[in-house]
PDB file of N, CA, C and O in Angstrom, chain B, residues numbered from 101:
ATOM      1  N   UNK B 101       0.831  -1.188   0.000  1.00  0.00           N
ATOM      2  CA  UNK B 101       0.000   0.000   0.000  1.00  0.00           C
ATOM      3  C   UNK B 101       0.878   1.255   0.000  1.00  0.00           C
ATOM      4  O   UNK B 101       0.504   2.281  -0.569  1.00  0.00           O
ATOM      5  N   UNK B 102       2.034   1.164   0.636  1.00  0.00           N
ATOM      6  CA  UNK B 102       2.930   2.322   0.676  1.00  0.00           C
ATOM      7  C   UNK B 102       3.430   2.658  -0.729  1.00  0.00           C
ATOM      8  O   UNK B 102       3.523   3.830  -1.093  1.00  0.00           O
ATOM      9  N   UNK B 103       3.752   1.633  -1.513  1.00  0.00           N
ATOM     10  CA  UNK B 103       4.208   1.896  -2.884  1.00  0.00           C
ATOM     11  C   UNK B 103       3.091   2.477  -3.743  1.00  0.00           C
ATOM     12  O   UNK B 103       3.344   3.311  -4.613  1.00  0.00           O
ATOM     13  N   UNK B 104       1.872   2.046  -3.505  1.00  0.00           N
ATOM     14  CA  UNK B 104       0.737   2.618  -4.220  1.00  0.00           C
ATOM     15  C   UNK B 104       0.564   4.089  -3.867  1.00  0.00           C
ATOM     16  O   UNK B 104       0.356   4.924  -4.747  1.00  0.00           O
ATOM     17  N   UNK B 105       0.650   4.403  -2.587  1.00  0.00           N
ATOM     18  CA  UNK B 105       0.519   5.800  -2.158  1.00  0.00           C
ATOM     19  C   UNK B 105       1.659   6.649  -2.711  1.00  0.00           C
ATOM     20  O   UNK B 105       1.436   7.779  -3.146  1.00  0.00           O
ATOM     21  N   UNK B 106       2.879   6.111  -2.697  1.00  0.00           N
ATOM     22  CA  UNK B 106       4.020   6.853  -3.238  1.00  0.00           C
ATOM     23  C   UNK B 106       3.883   7.057  -4.740  1.00  0.00           C
ATOM     24  O   UNK B 106       4.259   8.104  -5.267  1.00  0.00           O
ATOM     25  N   UNK B 107       3.345   6.057  -5.425  1.00  0.00           N
ATOM     26  CA  UNK B 107       3.126   6.165  -6.864  1.00  0.00           C
ATOM     27  C   UNK B 107       2.092   7.240  -7.188  1.00  0.00           C
ATOM     28  O   UNK B 107       2.275   8.026  -8.118  1.00  0.00           O
ATOM     29  N   UNK B 108       1.007   7.270  -6.418  1.00  0.00           N
ATOM     30  CA  UNK B 108      -0.015   8.296  -6.638  1.00  0.00           C
ATOM     31  C   UNK B 108       0.515   9.685  -6.305  1.00  0.00           C
ATOM     32  O   UNK B 108       0.205  10.655  -6.997  1.00  0.00           O
ATOM     33  N   UNK B 109       1.312   9.779  -5.250  1.00  0.00           N
ATOM     34  CA  UNK B 109       1.907  11.065  -4.867  1.00  0.00           C
ATOM     35  C   UNK B 109       2.887  11.540  -5.943  1.00  0.00           C
ATOM     36  O   UNK B 109       2.917  12.724  -6.280  1.00  0.00           O
ATOM     37  N   UNK B 110       3.681  10.620  -6.475  1.00  0.00           N
ATOM     38  CA  UNK B 110       4.680  10.974  -7.484  1.00  0.00           C
ATOM     39  C   UNK B 110       4.034  11.394  -8.802  1.00  0.00           C
ATOM     40  O   UNK B 110       4.628  12.154  -9.567  1.00  0.00           O
ATOM     41  N   UNK B 111       2.839  10.912  -9.069  1.00  0.00           N
ATOM     42  CA  UNK B 111       2.159  11.259 -10.321  1.00  0.00           C
ATOM     43  C   UNK B 111       1.766  12.734 -10.361  1.00  0.00           C
ATOM     44  O   UNK B 111       1.667  13.321 -11.439  1.00  0.00           O
ATOM     45  N   UNK B 112       1.545  13.330  -9.202  1.00  0.00           N
ATOM     46  CA  UNK B 112       1.110  14.727  -9.160  1.00  0.00           C
ATOM     47  C   UNK B 112       2.201  15.684  -8.705  1.00  0.00           C
ATOM     48  O   UNK B 112       1.963  16.890  -8.658  1.00  0.00           O
ATOM     49  N   UNK B 113       3.377  15.196  -8.373  1.00  0.00           N
ATOM     50  CA  UNK B 113       4.471  16.054  -7.922  1.00  0.00           C
ATOM     51  C   UNK B 113       5.413  16.310  -9.101  1.00  0.00           C
ATOM     52  O   UNK B 113       5.916  15.353  -9.689  1.00  0.00           O
ATOM     53  N   UNK B 114       5.662  17.548  -9.456  1.00  0.00           N
ATOM     54  CA  UNK B 114       6.531  17.833 -10.614  1.00  0.00           C
ATOM     55  C   UNK B 114       8.011  17.659 -10.268  1.00  0.00           C
ATOM     56  O   UNK B 114       8.572  18.448  -9.508  1.00  0.00           O
ATOM     57  N   UNK B 115       8.635  16.629 -10.825  1.00  0.00           N
ATOM     58  CA  UNK B 115      10.054  16.371 -10.597  1.00  0.00           C
ATOM     59  C   UNK B 115      10.937  16.975 -11.676  1.00  0.00           C
ATOM     60  O   UNK B 115      12.154  17.055 -11.506  1.00  0.00           O
ATOM     61  N   UNK B 116      10.357  17.390 -12.752  1.00  0.00           N
ATOM     62  CA  UNK B 116      11.155  17.942 -13.839  1.00  0.00           C
ATOM     63  C   UNK B 116      11.728  16.839 -14.712  1.00  0.00           C
ATOM     64  O   UNK B 116      10.992  16.008 -15.244  1.00  0.00           O
ATOM     65  N   UNK B 117      13.036  16.838 -14.853  1.00  0.00           N
ATOM     66  CA  UNK B 117      13.692  15.934 -15.790  1.00  0.00           C
ATOM     67  C   UNK B 117      13.760  14.491 -15.292  1.00  0.00           C
ATOM     68  O   UNK B 117      13.885  13.576 -16.105  1.00  0.00           O
ATOM     69  N   UNK B 118      13.681  14.263 -13.987  1.00  0.00           N
ATOM     70  CA  UNK B 118      13.816  12.896 -13.484  1.00  0.00           C
ATOM     71  C   UNK B 118      12.466  12.225 -13.231  1.00  0.00           C
ATOM     72  O   UNK B 118      12.396  11.197 -12.557  1.00  0.00           O
ATOM     73  N   UNK B 119      11.423  12.795 -13.760  1.00  0.00           N
ATOM     74  CA  UNK B 119      10.069  12.275 -13.553  1.00  0.00           C
ATOM     75  C   UNK B 119       9.935  10.827 -14.021  1.00  0.00           C
ATOM     76  O   UNK B 119       9.357  10.002 -13.313  1.00  0.00           O
ATOM     77  N   UNK B 120      10.450  10.516 -15.176  1.00  0.00           N
ATOM     78  CA  UNK B 120      10.364   9.163 -15.722  1.00  0.00           C
ATOM     79  C   UNK B 120      11.200   8.190 -14.906  1.00  0.00           C
ATOM     80  O   UNK B 120      10.774   7.060 -14.667  1.00  0.00           O
ATOM     81  N   UNK B 121      12.374   8.610 -14.480  1.00  0.00           N
ATOM     82  CA  UNK B 121      13.238   7.735 -13.687  1.00  0.00           C
ATOM     83  C   UNK B 121      12.601   7.399 -12.341  1.00  0.00           C
ATOM     84  O   UNK B 121      12.734   6.275 -11.858  1.00  0.00           O
ATOM     85  N   UNK B 122      11.916   8.359 -11.734  1.00  0.00           N
ATOM     86  CA  UNK B 122      11.222   8.096 -10.472  1.00  0.00           C
ATOM     87  C   UNK B 122      10.111   7.071 -10.691  1.00  0.00           C
ATOM     88  O   UNK B 122       9.929   6.167  -9.876  1.00  0.00           O
ATOM     89  N   UNK B 123       9.380   7.211 -11.774  1.00  0.00           N
ATOM     90  CA  UNK B 123       8.330   6.245 -12.100  1.00  0.00           C
ATOM     91  C   UNK B 123       8.883   4.849 -12.325  1.00  0.00           C
ATOM     92  O   UNK B 123       8.301   3.868 -11.860  1.00  0.00           O
ATOM     93  N   UNK B 124      10.005   4.749 -13.034  1.00  0.00           N
ATOM     94  CA  UNK B 124      10.627   3.446 -13.249  1.00  0.00           C
ATOM     95  C   UNK B 124      11.159   2.862 -11.951  1.00  0.00           C
ATOM     96  O   UNK B 124      11.120   1.646 -11.761  1.00  0.00           O
ATOM     97  N   UNK B 125      11.650   3.698 -11.064  1.00  0.00           N
ATOM     98  CA  UNK B 125      12.125   3.213  -9.773  1.00  0.00           C
ATOM     99  C   UNK B 125      10.999   2.629  -8.938  1.00  0.00           C
ATOM    100  O   UNK B 125      11.161   1.577  -8.319  1.00  0.00           O
ATOM    101  N   UNK B 126       9.866   3.304  -8.919  1.00  0.00           N
ATOM    102  CA  UNK B 126       8.700   2.794  -8.195  1.00  0.00           C
ATOM    103  C   UNK B 126       8.218   1.485  -8.832  1.00  0.00           C
ATOM    104  O   UNK B 126       7.869   0.540  -8.125  1.00  0.00           O
ATOM    105  N   UNK B 127       8.202   1.435 -10.151  1.00  0.00           N
ATOM    106  CA  UNK B 127       7.782   0.209 -10.845  1.00  0.00           C
ATOM    107  C   UNK B 127       8.740  -0.941 -10.547  1.00  0.00           C
ATOM    108  O   UNK B 127       8.304  -2.083 -10.398  1.00  0.00           O
ATOM    109  N   UNK B 128      10.023  -0.658 -10.458  1.00  0.00           N
ATOM    110  CA  UNK B 128      10.993  -1.700 -10.123  1.00  0.00           C
ATOM    111  C   UNK B 128      10.792  -2.242  -8.718  1.00  0.00           C
ATOM    112  O   UNK B 128      10.909  -3.446  -8.493  1.00  0.00           O
ATOM    113  N   UNK B 129      10.491  -1.364  -7.777  1.00  0.00           N
ATOM    114  CA  UNK B 129      10.223  -1.808  -6.406  1.00  0.00           C
ATOM    115  C   UNK B 129       8.964  -2.670  -6.352  1.00  0.00           C
ATOM    116  O   UNK B 129       8.929  -3.672  -5.639  1.00  0.00           O
ATOM    117  N   UNK B 130       7.942  -2.289  -7.096  1.00  0.00           N
ATOM    118  CA  UNK B 130       6.718  -3.095  -7.136  1.00  0.00           C
ATOM    119  C   UNK B 130       6.982  -4.455  -7.785  1.00  0.00           C
ATOM    120  O   UNK B 130       6.449  -5.471  -7.339  1.00  0.00           O
ATOM    121  N   UNK B 131       7.790  -4.472  -8.818  1.00  0.00           N
ATOM    122  CA  UNK B 131       8.130  -5.726  -9.492  1.00  0.00           C
ATOM    123  C   UNK B 131       8.875  -6.661  -8.557  1.00  0.00           C
ATOM    124  O   UNK B 131       8.583  -7.856  -8.506  1.00  0.00           O
ATOM    125  N   UNK B 132       9.833  -6.124  -7.819  1.00  0.00           N
ATOM    126  CA  UNK B 132      10.588  -6.948  -6.876  1.00  0.00           C
ATOM    127  C   UNK B 132       9.673  -7.514  -5.793  1.00  0.00           C
ATOM    128  O   UNK B 132       9.819  -8.670  -5.396  1.00  0.00           O
ATOM    129  N   UNK B 133       8.742  -6.710  -5.320  1.00  0.00           N
ATOM    130  CA  UNK B 133       7.799  -7.174  -4.301  1.00  0.00           C
ATOM    131  C   UNK B 133       6.924  -8.304  -4.836  1.00  0.00           C
ATOM    132  O   UNK B 133       6.715  -9.305  -4.150  1.00  0.00           O
ATOM    133  N   UNK B 134       6.423  -8.153  -6.035  1.00  0.00           N
ATOM    134  CA  UNK B 134       5.587  -9.201  -6.635  1.00  0.00           C
ATOM    135  C   UNK B 134       6.391 -10.480  -6.843  1.00  0.00           C
ATOM    136  O   UNK B 134       5.899 -11.573  -6.567  1.00  0.00           O
ATOM    137  N   UNK B 135       7.626 -10.349  -7.330  1.00  0.00           N
ATOM    138  CA  UNK B 135       8.444 -11.534  -7.597  1.00  0.00           C
ATOM    139  C   UNK B 135       8.793 -12.279  -6.316  1.00  0.00           C
ATOM    140  O   UNK B 135       8.720 -13.508  -6.281  1.00  0.00           O
ATOM    141  N   UNK B 136       9.166 -11.570  -5.281  1.00  0.00           N
ATOM    142  CA  UNK B 136       9.610 -12.238  -4.063  1.00  0.00           C
ATOM    143  C   UNK B 136       8.464 -12.748  -3.201  1.00  0.00           C
ATOM    144  O   UNK B 136       8.553 -13.835  -2.630  1.00  0.00           O
ATOM    145  N   UNK B 137       7.398 -11.979  -3.104  1.00  0.00           N
ATOM    146  CA  UNK B 137       6.322 -12.353  -2.186  1.00  0.00           C
ATOM    147  C   UNK B 137       5.239 -13.175  -2.881  1.00  0.00           C
ATOM    148  O   UNK B 137       4.914 -14.277  -2.440  1.00  0.00           O
ATOM    149  N   UNK B 138       4.689 -12.647  -3.956  1.00  0.00           N
ATOM    150  CA  UNK B 138       3.531 -13.303  -4.563  1.00  0.00           C
ATOM    151  C   UNK B 138       3.903 -14.470  -5.473  1.00  0.00           C
ATOM    152  O   UNK B 138       3.141 -15.430  -5.588  1.00  0.00           O
ATOM    153  N   UNK B 139       5.067 -14.397  -6.119  1.00  0.00           N
ATOM    154  CA  UNK B 139       5.503 -15.519  -6.946  1.00  0.00           C
ATOM    155  C   UNK B 139       6.320 -16.524  -6.132  1.00  0.00           C
ATOM    156  O   UNK B 139       6.678 -17.586  -6.642  1.00  0.00           O
ATOM    157  N   UNK B 140       6.610 -16.204  -4.894  1.00  0.00           N
ATOM    158  CA  UNK B 140       7.338 -17.067  -3.960  1.00  0.00           C
ATOM    159  C   UNK B 140       8.665 -17.542  -4.521  1.00  0.00           C
ATOM    160  O   UNK B 140       8.996 -18.723  -4.425  1.00  0.00           O
ATOM    161  N   UNK B 141       9.429 -16.624  -5.110  1.00  0.00           N
ATOM    162  CA  UNK B 141      10.719 -16.990  -5.682  1.00  0.00           C
ATOM    163  C   UNK B 141      11.762 -17.274  -4.616  1.00  0.00           C
ATOM    164  O   UNK B 141      12.780 -17.903  -4.904  1.00  0.00           O
ATOM    165  N   UNK B 142      11.533 -16.830  -3.411  1.00  0.00           N
ATOM    166  CA  UNK B 142      12.467 -17.140  -2.329  1.00  0.00           C
ATOM    167  C   UNK B 142      12.563 -18.637  -2.085  1.00  0.00           C
ATOM    168  O   UNK B 142      13.638 -19.152  -1.778  1.00  0.00           O
ATOM    169  N   UNK B 143      11.458 -19.327  -2.219  1.00  0.00           N
ATOM    170  CA  UNK B 143      11.394 -20.750  -1.909  1.00  0.00           C
ATOM    171  C   UNK B 143      11.263 -21.623  -3.159  1.00  0.00           C
ATOM    172  O   UNK B 143      10.945 -22.807  -3.049  1.00  0.00           O
ATOM    173  N   UNK B 144      11.501 -21.063  -4.331  1.00  0.00           N
ATOM    174  CA  UNK B 144      11.349 -21.806  -5.583  1.00  0.00           C
ATOM    175  C   UNK B 144      12.625 -22.600  -5.892  1.00  0.00           C
ATOM    176  O   UNK B 144      13.671 -22.387  -5.279  1.00  0.00           O
ATOM    177  N   UNK B 145      12.513 -23.505  -6.841  1.00  0.00           N
ATOM    178  CA  UNK B 145      13.679 -24.297  -7.250  1.00  0.00           C
ATOM    179  C   UNK B 145      14.643 -23.427  -8.058  1.00  0.00           C
ATOM    180  O   UNK B 145      14.314 -22.308  -8.453  1.00  0.00           O
ATOM    181  N   UNK B 146      15.805 -23.950  -8.286  1.00  0.00           N
ATOM    182  CA  UNK B 146      16.847 -23.203  -8.992  1.00  0.00           C
ATOM    183  C   UNK B 146      16.470 -22.841 -10.416  1.00  0.00           C
ATOM    184  O   UNK B 146      16.758 -21.733 -10.870  1.00  0.00           O
ATOM    185  N   UNK B 147      15.830 -23.758 -11.125  1.00  0.00           N
ATOM    186  CA  UNK B 147      15.447 -23.497 -12.514  1.00  0.00           C
ATOM    187  C   UNK B 147      14.422 -22.370 -12.596  1.00  0.00           C
ATOM    188  O   UNK B 147      14.502 -21.519 -13.482  1.00  0.00           O
ATOM    189  N   UNK B 148      13.470 -22.363 -11.685  1.00  0.00           N
ATOM    190  CA  UNK B 148      12.456 -21.299 -11.680  1.00  0.00           C
ATOM    191  C   UNK B 148      13.112 -19.951 -11.393  1.00  0.00           C
ATOM    192  O   UNK B 148      12.739 -18.941 -11.990  1.00  0.00           O
ATOM    193  N   UNK B 149      14.077 -19.927 -10.491  1.00  0.00           N
ATOM    194  CA  UNK B 149      14.795 -18.681 -10.190  1.00  0.00           C
ATOM    195  C   UNK B 149      15.589 -18.186 -11.396  1.00  0.00           C
ATOM    196  O   UNK B 149      15.635 -16.984 -11.656  1.00  0.00           O
ATOM    197  N   UNK B 150      16.210 -19.096 -12.125  1.00  0.00           N
ATOM    198  CA  UNK B 150      16.982 -18.706 -13.313  1.00  0.00           C
ATOM    199  C   UNK B 150      16.064 -18.122 -14.382  1.00  0.00           C
ATOM    200  O   UNK B 150      16.385 -17.101 -14.989  1.00  0.00           O
ATOM    201  N   UNK B 151      14.934 -18.762 -14.609  1.00  0.00           N
ATOM    202  CA  UNK B 151      13.979 -18.256 -15.601  1.00  0.00           C
ATOM    203  C   UNK B 151      13.460 -16.881 -15.193  1.00  0.00           C
ATOM    204  O   UNK B 151      13.341 -15.989 -16.033  1.00  0.00           O
ATOM    205  N   UNK B 152      13.150 -16.703 -13.908  1.00  0.00           N
ATOM    206  CA  UNK B 152      12.680 -15.402 -13.429  1.00  0.00           C
ATOM    207  C   UNK B 152      13.768 -14.349 -13.559  1.00  0.00           C
ATOM    208  O   UNK B 152      13.483 -13.205 -13.916  1.00  0.00           O
ATOM    209  N   UNK B 153      15.015 -14.721 -13.274  1.00  0.00           N
ATOM    210  CA  UNK B 153      16.129 -13.774 -13.408  1.00  0.00           C
ATOM    211  C   UNK B 153      16.329 -13.364 -14.870  1.00  0.00           C
ATOM    212  O   UNK B 153      16.616 -12.203 -15.159  1.00  0.00           O
ATOM    213  N   UNK B 154      16.178 -14.316 -15.784  1.00  0.00           N
ATOM    214  CA  UNK B 154      16.294 -13.984 -17.214  1.00  0.00           C
ATOM    215  C   UNK B 154      15.176 -13.036 -17.645  1.00  0.00           C
ATOM    216  O   UNK B 154      15.413 -12.108 -18.418  1.00  0.00           O
ATOM    217  N   UNK B 155      13.976 -13.263 -17.153  1.00  0.00           N
ATOM    218  CA  UNK B 155      12.866 -12.363 -17.472  1.00  0.00           C
ATOM    219  C   UNK B 155      13.084 -10.971 -16.912  1.00  0.00           C
ATOM    220  O   UNK B 155      12.799  -9.980 -17.583  1.00  0.00           O
ATOM    221  N   UNK B 156      13.588 -10.887 -15.685  1.00  0.00           N
ATOM    222  CA  UNK B 156      13.870  -9.578 -15.094  1.00  0.00           C
ATOM    223  C   UNK B 156      15.020  -8.873 -15.812  1.00  0.00           C
ATOM    224  O   UNK B 156      15.013  -7.651 -15.961  1.00  0.00           O
ATOM    225  N   UNK B 157      16.013  -9.660 -16.258  1.00  0.00           N
ATOM    226  CA  UNK B 157      17.117  -9.066 -17.014  1.00  0.00           C
ATOM    227  C   UNK B 157      16.609  -8.485 -18.332  1.00  0.00           C
ATOM    228  O   UNK B 157      17.006  -7.387 -18.723  1.00  0.00           O
ATOM    229  N   UNK B 158      15.743  -9.209 -19.007  1.00  0.00           N
ATOM    230  CA  UNK B 158      15.168  -8.720 -20.260  1.00  0.00           C
ATOM    231  C   UNK B 158      14.323  -7.467 -20.022  1.00  0.00           C
ATOM    232  O   UNK B 158      14.375  -6.525 -20.813  1.00  0.00           O
ATOM    233  N   UNK B 159      13.549  -7.453 -18.940  1.00  0.00           N
ATOM    234  CA  UNK B 159      12.754  -6.273 -18.603  1.00  0.00           C
ATOM    235  C   UNK B 159      13.665  -5.081 -18.296  1.00  0.00           C
ATOM    236  O   UNK B 159      13.341  -3.947 -18.647  1.00  0.00           O
ATOM    237  N   UNK B 160      14.792  -5.335 -17.649  1.00  0.00           N
ATOM    238  CA  UNK B 160      15.744  -4.253 -17.364  1.00  0.00           C
ATOM    239  C   UNK B 160      16.316  -3.667 -18.649  1.00  0.00           C
ATOM    240  O   UNK B 160      16.505  -2.455 -18.755  1.00  0.00           O
ATOM    241  N   UNK B 161      16.587  -4.523 -19.613  1.00  0.00           N
ATOM    242  CA  UNK B 161      17.063  -4.034 -20.915  1.00  0.00           C
ATOM    243  C   UNK B 161      16.003  -3.155 -21.566  1.00  0.00           C
ATOM    244  O   UNK B 161      16.318  -2.082 -22.080  1.00  0.00           O
ATOM    245  N   UNK B 162      14.756  -3.599 -21.548  1.00  0.00           N
ATOM    246  CA  UNK B 162      13.681  -2.817 -22.162  1.00  0.00           C
ATOM    247  C   UNK B 162      13.468  -1.488 -21.441  1.00  0.00           C
ATOM    248  O   UNK B 162      13.270  -0.459 -22.087  1.00  0.00           O
ATOM    249  N   UNK B 163      13.508  -1.502 -20.101  1.00  0.00           N
ATOM    250  CA  UNK B 163      13.370  -0.251 -19.338  1.00  0.00           C
ATOM    251  C   UNK B 163      14.513   0.706 -19.642  1.00  0.00           C
ATOM    252  O   UNK B 163      14.294   1.908 -19.793  1.00  0.00           O
ATOM    253  N   UNK B 164      15.729   0.182 -19.734  1.00  0.00           N
ATOM    254  CA  UNK B 164      16.890   1.031 -20.017  1.00  0.00           C
ATOM    255  C   UNK B 164      16.781   1.667 -21.397  1.00  0.00           C
ATOM    256  O   UNK B 164      17.036   2.861 -21.551  1.00  0.00           O
ATOM    257  N   UNK B 165      16.413   0.895 -22.381  1.00  0.00           N
ATOM    258  CA  UNK B 165      16.278   1.445 -23.727  1.00  0.00           C
ATOM    259  C   UNK B 165      15.143   2.460 -23.814  1.00  0.00           C
ATOM    260  O   UNK B 165      15.266   3.472 -24.504  1.00  0.00           O
ATOM    261  N   UNK B 166      14.043   2.196 -23.120  1.00  0.00           N
ATOM    262  CA  UNK B 166      12.930   3.142 -23.107  1.00  0.00           C
ATOM    263  C   UNK B 166      13.328   4.435 -22.422  1.00  0.00           C
ATOM    264  O   UNK B 166      13.018   5.520 -22.913  1.00  0.00           O
ATOM    265  N   UNK B 167      14.012   4.326 -21.292  1.00  0.00           N
ATOM    266  CA  UNK B 167      14.457   5.514 -20.571  1.00  0.00           C
ATOM    267  C   UNK B 167      15.460   6.311 -21.405  1.00  0.00           C
ATOM    268  O   UNK B 167      15.415   7.541 -21.409  1.00  0.00           O
ATOM    269  N   UNK B 168      16.354   5.632 -22.103  1.00  0.00           N
ATOM    270  CA  UNK B 168      17.308   6.322 -22.965  1.00  0.00           C
ATOM    271  C   UNK B 168      16.596   7.067 -24.084  1.00  0.00           C
ATOM    272  O   UNK B 168      16.980   8.184 -24.432  1.00  0.00           O
ATOM    273  N   UNK B 169      15.558   6.452 -24.651  1.00  0.00           N
ATOM    274  CA  UNK B 169      14.790   7.107 -25.708  1.00  0.00           C
ATOM    275  C   UNK B 169      14.072   8.336 -25.169  1.00  0.00           C
ATOM    276  O   UNK B 169      14.098   9.393 -25.799  1.00  0.00           O
ATOM    277  N   UNK B 170      13.438   8.210 -24.024  1.00  0.00           N
ATOM    278  CA  UNK B 170      12.697   9.343 -23.448  1.00  0.00           C
ATOM    279  C   UNK B 170      13.649  10.480 -23.096  1.00  0.00           C
ATOM    280  O   UNK B 170      13.355  11.641 -23.381  1.00  0.00           O
ATOM    281  N   UNK B 171      14.769  10.166 -22.489  1.00  0.00           N
ATOM    282  CA  UNK B 171      15.715  11.215 -22.098  1.00  0.00           C
ATOM    283  C   UNK B 171      16.371  11.869 -23.313  1.00  0.00           C
ATOM    284  O   UNK B 171      16.661  13.065 -23.287  1.00  0.00           O
ATOM    285  N   UNK B 172      16.606  11.106 -24.370  1.00  0.00           N
ATOM    286  CA  UNK B 172      17.191  11.705 -25.560  1.00  0.00           C
ATOM    287  C   UNK B 172      16.215  12.635 -26.269  1.00  0.00           C
ATOM    288  O   UNK B 172      16.635  13.597 -26.912  1.00  0.00           O
ATOM    289  N   UNK B 173      14.935  12.363 -26.161  1.00  0.00           N
ATOM    290  CA  UNK B 173      13.942  13.255 -26.745  1.00  0.00           C
ATOM    291  C   UNK B 173      13.826  14.541 -25.942  1.00  0.00           C
ATOM    292  O   UNK B 173      13.545  15.597 -26.509  1.00  0.00           O
ATOM    293  N   UNK B 174      14.038  14.470 -24.626  1.00  0.00           N
ATOM    294  CA  UNK B 174      13.981  15.660 -23.790  1.00  0.00           C
ATOM    295  C   UNK B 174      15.159  16.587 -24.046  1.00  0.00           C
ATOM    296  O   UNK B 174      15.016  17.807 -23.977  1.00  0.00           O
ATOM    297  N   UNK B 175      16.321  16.016 -24.342  1.00  0.00           N
ATOM    298  CA  UNK B 175      17.525  16.808 -24.575  1.00  0.00           C
ATOM    299  C   UNK B 175      17.417  17.564 -25.889  1.00  0.00           C
ATOM    300  O   UNK B 175      17.896  18.694 -25.985  1.00  0.00           O
ATOM    301  N   UNK B 176      16.805  16.975 -26.892  1.00  0.00           N
ATOM    302  CA  UNK B 176      16.749  17.568 -28.218  1.00  0.00           C
ATOM    303  C   UNK B 176      15.691  18.667 -28.345  1.00  0.00           C
ATOM    304  O   UNK B 176      15.589  19.291 -29.401  1.00  0.00           O
ATOM    305  N   UNK B 177      14.921  18.912 -27.321  1.00  0.00           N
ATOM    306  CA  UNK B 177      13.878  19.933 -27.431  1.00  0.00           C
ATOM    307  C   UNK B 177      14.418  21.296 -27.394  1.00  0.00           C
ATOM    308  O   UNK B 177      13.660  22.263 -27.477  1.00  0.00           O
TER     309      UNK B 177
END
């Protein structure tokens, strides 16, 4: 619930240039919470952990490329 409240608060607070990075940071914290608690990766077998780590690595690549695109568009304005 705290992450939800922080997410709603961050949506209306003007951060300027780091607005997108703050949103991605909150999303990353929510993702970690879902993976560890609700998917029970703490107690999963090794293969399940490897598959989850590969999925998170791929998501990190996509987030990084998206953030780079957004920030490069802000610089060129």
